[in-house]
Amino acid sequence: MIEEVATVTWSGQGLARVEAARNSACAQCSSRSNCSQGVLSQWSRGRTVEIEVLNPANLALSPGQQVLIGLEEGGLMRASLLLYLVPLLMLVAGALVASVLGASEVVQILAAAFMLLAGFVAVRFLTRKTAELSRYQPVLLKIL
């Protein structure tokens, strides 16, 4: 489980809104000074992000409290694959099918773009159910 410390900004029934600092793994990397990603991560240092998390245990929270939130690695991996891989595969499939059918290069590009959009629509359709989305959401683990 990926865990992060956050500060409560709002609390409701079964939900809480928390604010967490944007962290990068670059701070622990020995190559951070030689890497463009390390330079980019320094620009966003000190910024925070506010997200809504599930509070399945209905813990009593008040604004300003420090809490530990977590996200399952499997959920993060599934969400990443779904969001990136499905549209990418559909883009490639669209270009390949148009190529096999002997279409011109412009038609191949248009087919690939159309299938990319269809891939994003498919991902949106697959993630529509609230129960399906709950495994991709961070969860409040405990009050610190």
PDB file of C-alpha atoms in Angstrom:
ATOM      1  CA  MET A   1       0.000   0.000   0.000  1.00  0.00           C
ATOM      2  CA  ILE A   2       1.238   3.473  -0.897  1.00  0.00           C
ATOM      3  CA  GLU A   3       0.857   5.710   2.162  1.00  0.00           C
ATOM      4  CA  GLU A   4       1.045   9.469   2.638  1.00  0.00           C
ATOM      5  CA  VAL A   5       0.495  11.887   5.518  1.00  0.00           C
ATOM      6  CA  ALA A   6      -2.140  14.551   4.844  1.00  0.00           C
ATOM      7  CA  THR A   7      -4.060  17.289   6.649  1.00  0.00           C
ATOM      8  CA  VAL A   8      -7.857  17.200   6.902  1.00  0.00           C
ATOM      9  CA  THR A   9      -9.622  20.235   5.406  1.00  0.00           C
ATOM     10  CA  TRP A  10     -13.210  18.941   5.491  1.00  0.00           C
ATOM     11  CA  SER A  11     -15.016  15.874   6.819  1.00  0.00           C
ATOM     12  CA  GLY A  12     -18.375  14.370   5.962  1.00  0.00           C
ATOM     13  CA  GLN A  13     -20.190  11.046   6.245  1.00  0.00           C
ATOM     14  CA  GLY A  14     -17.872   8.406   4.763  1.00  0.00           C
ATOM     15  CA  LEU A  15     -15.682  11.006   3.014  1.00  0.00           C
ATOM     16  CA  ALA A  16     -12.965  13.459   3.920  1.00  0.00           C
ATOM     17  CA  ARG A  17     -11.119  16.096   1.948  1.00  0.00           C
ATOM     18  CA  VAL A  18      -7.417  16.230   2.696  1.00  0.00           C
ATOM     19  CA  GLU A  19      -4.485  18.336   1.592  1.00  0.00           C
ATOM     20  CA  ALA A  20      -1.142  16.665   0.920  1.00  0.00           C
ATOM     21  CA  ALA A  21       2.196  17.980  -0.261  1.00  0.00           C
ATOM     22  CA  ARG A  22       3.271  16.934  -3.741  1.00  0.00           C
ATOM     23  CA  ASN A  23       6.278  14.708  -3.237  1.00  0.00           C
ATOM     24  CA  SER A  24       8.650  13.313  -5.768  1.00  0.00           C
ATOM     25  CA  ALA A  25      10.917  10.297  -5.531  1.00  0.00           C
ATOM     26  CA  CYS A  26      13.662  12.555  -6.877  1.00  0.00           C
ATOM     27  CA  ALA A  27      14.522  13.778  -3.387  1.00  0.00           C
ATOM     28  CA  GLN A  28      16.001  10.359  -2.547  1.00  0.00           C
ATOM     29  CA  CYS A  29      17.642   9.740  -5.919  1.00  0.00           C
ATOM     30  CA  SER A  30      21.404  10.111  -6.218  1.00  0.00           C
ATOM     31  CA  SER A  31      21.121  11.297  -9.847  1.00  0.00           C
ATOM     32  CA  ARG A  32      18.660  14.117  -9.157  1.00  0.00           C
ATOM     33  CA  SER A  33      21.125  16.865 -10.102  1.00  0.00           C
ATOM     34  CA  ASN A  34      21.863  15.264 -13.499  1.00  0.00           C
ATOM     35  CA  CYS A  35      18.283  14.450 -14.430  1.00  0.00           C
ATOM     36  CA  SER A  36      15.760  16.712 -16.126  1.00  0.00           C
ATOM     37  CA  GLN A  37      12.941  15.108 -14.132  1.00  0.00           C
ATOM     38  CA  GLY A  38      14.744  16.108 -10.929  1.00  0.00           C
ATOM     39  CA  VAL A  39      14.919  19.708 -12.110  1.00  0.00           C
ATOM     40  CA  LEU A  40      11.214  19.688 -12.998  1.00  0.00           C
ATOM     41  CA  SER A  41      10.281  18.230  -9.607  1.00  0.00           C
ATOM     42  CA  GLN A  42      12.028  21.137  -7.861  1.00  0.00           C
ATOM     43  CA  TRP A  43       9.634  23.584  -9.540  1.00  0.00           C
ATOM     44  CA  SER A  44       6.628  21.911  -7.945  1.00  0.00           C
ATOM     45  CA  ARG A  45       8.224  21.584  -4.503  1.00  0.00           C
ATOM     46  CA  GLY A  46       6.106  23.069  -1.739  1.00  0.00           C
ATOM     47  CA  ARG A  47       2.859  22.833  -3.664  1.00  0.00           C
ATOM     48  CA  THR A  48      -0.077  20.950  -2.236  1.00  0.00           C
ATOM     49  CA  VAL A  49      -2.956  19.036  -3.720  1.00  0.00           C
ATOM     50  CA  GLU A  50      -6.412  18.645  -2.202  1.00  0.00           C
ATOM     51  CA  ILE A  51      -8.177  15.329  -2.756  1.00  0.00           C
ATOM     52  CA  GLU A  52     -11.248  13.544  -1.499  1.00  0.00           C
ATOM     53  CA  VAL A  53     -10.628  10.236   0.287  1.00  0.00           C
ATOM     54  CA  LEU A  54     -12.921   7.500   1.509  1.00  0.00           C
ATOM     55  CA  ASN A  55     -13.437   7.211   5.275  1.00  0.00           C
ATOM     56  CA  PRO A  56     -14.836   3.659   5.551  1.00  0.00           C
ATOM     57  CA  ALA A  57     -14.424   3.492   9.345  1.00  0.00           C
ATOM     58  CA  ASN A  58     -16.213   6.863   9.745  1.00  0.00           C
ATOM     59  CA  LEU A  59     -13.440   8.182  11.979  1.00  0.00           C
ATOM     60  CA  ALA A  60     -14.297  11.445  13.748  1.00  0.00           C
ATOM     61  CA  LEU A  61     -12.228  14.090  11.994  1.00  0.00           C
ATOM     62  CA  SER A  62     -11.784  17.803  12.391  1.00  0.00           C
ATOM     63  CA  PRO A  63     -10.040  20.252  10.069  1.00  0.00           C
ATOM     64  CA  GLY A  64      -6.308  20.524  10.708  1.00  0.00           C
ATOM     65  CA  GLN A  65      -5.826  16.935  11.904  1.00  0.00           C
ATOM     66  CA  GLN A  66      -2.968  14.894  10.461  1.00  0.00           C
ATOM     67  CA  VAL A  67      -4.099  11.587   8.947  1.00  0.00           C
ATOM     68  CA  LEU A  68      -2.528   8.714   7.076  1.00  0.00           C
ATOM     69  CA  ILE A  69      -4.081   7.938   3.702  1.00  0.00           C
ATOM     70  CA  GLY A  70      -3.319   4.963   1.493  1.00  0.00           C
ATOM     71  CA  LEU A  71      -3.822   3.662  -2.013  1.00  0.00           C
ATOM     72  CA  GLU A  72      -3.471   0.035  -3.057  1.00  0.00           C
ATOM     73  CA  GLU A  73      -0.605  -0.531  -5.483  1.00  0.00           C
ATOM     74  CA  GLY A  74      -2.776  -2.914  -7.484  1.00  0.00           C
ATOM     75  CA  GLY A  75      -5.444  -0.245  -7.922  1.00  0.00           C
ATOM     76  CA  LEU A  76      -2.856   2.259  -9.079  1.00  0.00           C
ATOM     77  CA  MET A  77      -1.409  -0.239 -11.551  1.00  0.00           C
ATOM     78  CA  ARG A  78      -4.850  -1.188 -12.930  1.00  0.00           C
ATOM     79  CA  ALA A  79      -5.834   2.461 -13.288  1.00  0.00           C
ATOM     80  CA  SER A  80      -2.576   3.268 -15.087  1.00  0.00           C
ATOM     81  CA  LEU A  81      -2.967   0.347 -17.471  1.00  0.00           C
ATOM     82  CA  LEU A  82      -6.585   1.177 -18.136  1.00  0.00           C
ATOM     83  CA  LEU A  83      -5.973   4.871 -18.707  1.00  0.00           C
ATOM     84  CA  TYR A  84      -2.836   4.581 -20.836  1.00  0.00           C
ATOM     85  CA  LEU A  85      -2.787   1.144 -22.417  1.00  0.00           C
ATOM     86  CA  VAL A  86      -6.371   0.855 -23.716  1.00  0.00           C
ATOM     87  CA  PRO A  87      -6.322   4.110 -25.753  1.00  0.00           C
ATOM     88  CA  LEU A  88      -2.787   3.398 -26.987  1.00  0.00           C
ATOM     89  CA  LEU A  89      -3.695  -0.105 -28.157  1.00  0.00           C
ATOM     90  CA  MET A  90      -6.793   1.219 -29.887  1.00  0.00           C
ATOM     91  CA  LEU A  91      -4.725   3.925 -31.616  1.00  0.00           C
ATOM     92  CA  VAL A  92      -2.282   1.331 -32.940  1.00  0.00           C
ATOM     93  CA  ALA A  93      -5.132  -0.992 -33.943  1.00  0.00           C
ATOM     94  CA  GLY A  94      -6.837   1.790 -35.872  1.00  0.00           C
ATOM     95  CA  ALA A  95      -3.664   2.624 -37.781  1.00  0.00           C
ATOM     96  CA  LEU A  96      -2.906  -1.048 -38.493  1.00  0.00           C
ATOM     97  CA  VAL A  97      -6.405  -1.877 -39.715  1.00  0.00           C
ATOM     98  CA  ALA A  98      -6.435   1.151 -42.013  1.00  0.00           C
ATOM     99  CA  SER A  99      -2.992   0.173 -43.305  1.00  0.00           C
ATOM    100  CA  VAL A 100      -4.025  -3.448 -43.971  1.00  0.00           C
ATOM    101  CA  LEU A 101      -7.101  -2.202 -45.831  1.00  0.00           C
ATOM    102  CA  GLY A 102      -4.801  -0.183 -48.101  1.00  0.00           C
ATOM    103  CA  ALA A 103      -5.951   3.254 -46.982  1.00  0.00           C
ATOM    104  CA  SER A 104      -3.882   6.342 -47.665  1.00  0.00           C
ATOM    105  CA  GLU A 105      -1.625   7.802 -44.996  1.00  0.00           C
ATOM    106  CA  VAL A 106      -4.107  10.569 -44.195  1.00  0.00           C
ATOM    107  CA  VAL A 107      -6.890   8.019 -43.679  1.00  0.00           C
ATOM    108  CA  GLN A 108      -4.571   5.940 -41.475  1.00  0.00           C
ATOM    109  CA  ILE A 109      -3.875   8.993 -39.308  1.00  0.00           C
ATOM    110  CA  LEU A 110      -7.572   9.817 -39.071  1.00  0.00           C
ATOM    111  CA  ALA A 111      -8.423   6.204 -38.211  1.00  0.00           C
ATOM    112  CA  ALA A 112      -5.748   6.185 -35.503  1.00  0.00           C
ATOM    113  CA  ALA A 113      -7.045   9.486 -34.053  1.00  0.00           C
ATOM    114  CA  PHE A 114     -10.639   8.230 -34.129  1.00  0.00           C
ATOM    115  CA  MET A 115      -9.665   4.987 -32.374  1.00  0.00           C
ATOM    116  CA  LEU A 116      -7.693   6.957 -29.769  1.00  0.00           C
ATOM    117  CA  LEU A 117     -10.824   8.960 -28.979  1.00  0.00           C
ATOM    118  CA  ALA A 118     -12.848   5.745 -28.921  1.00  0.00           C
ATOM    119  CA  GLY A 119     -10.308   4.348 -26.456  1.00  0.00           C
ATOM    120  CA  PHE A 120     -10.820   7.283 -24.112  1.00  0.00           C
ATOM    121  CA  VAL A 121     -14.597   6.875 -24.400  1.00  0.00           C
ATOM    122  CA  ALA A 122     -14.207   3.152 -23.633  1.00  0.00           C
ATOM    123  CA  VAL A 123     -12.155   3.936 -20.521  1.00  0.00           C
ATOM    124  CA  ARG A 124     -14.787   6.444 -19.417  1.00  0.00           C
ATOM    125  CA  PHE A 125     -17.508   3.817 -19.926  1.00  0.00           C
ATOM    126  CA  LEU A 126     -15.535   1.138 -18.055  1.00  0.00           C
ATOM    127  CA  THR A 127     -14.960   3.390 -15.040  1.00  0.00           C
ATOM    128  CA  ARG A 128     -18.471   4.793 -14.776  1.00  0.00           C
ATOM    129  CA  LYS A 129     -19.668   2.592 -11.937  1.00  0.00           C
ATOM    130  CA  THR A 130     -19.054   4.044  -8.466  1.00  0.00           C
ATOM    131  CA  ALA A 131     -18.185   0.609  -7.054  1.00  0.00           C
ATOM    132  CA  GLU A 132     -15.546   0.210  -9.743  1.00  0.00           C
ATOM    133  CA  LEU A 133     -14.072   3.628  -8.963  1.00  0.00           C
ATOM    134  CA  SER A 134     -13.832   2.989  -5.210  1.00  0.00           C
ATOM    135  CA  ARG A 135     -10.879   0.647  -5.620  1.00  0.00           C
ATOM    136  CA  TYR A 136      -8.975   3.406  -7.401  1.00  0.00           C
ATOM    137  CA  GLN A 137      -9.556   5.982  -4.637  1.00  0.00           C
ATOM    138  CA  PRO A 138      -7.316   6.675  -1.664  1.00  0.00           C
ATOM    139  CA  VAL A 139      -8.627   5.558   1.713  1.00  0.00           C
ATOM    140  CA  LEU A 140      -8.232   7.108   5.152  1.00  0.00           C
ATOM    141  CA  LEU A 141      -6.207   4.632   7.224  1.00  0.00           C
ATOM    142  CA  LYS A 142      -5.796   6.291  10.631  1.00  0.00           C
ATOM    143  CA  ILE A 143      -5.521   9.528  12.554  1.00  0.00           C
ATOM    144  CA  LEU A 144      -1.985  10.486  13.539  1.00  0.00           C
TER     145      LEU A 144
END
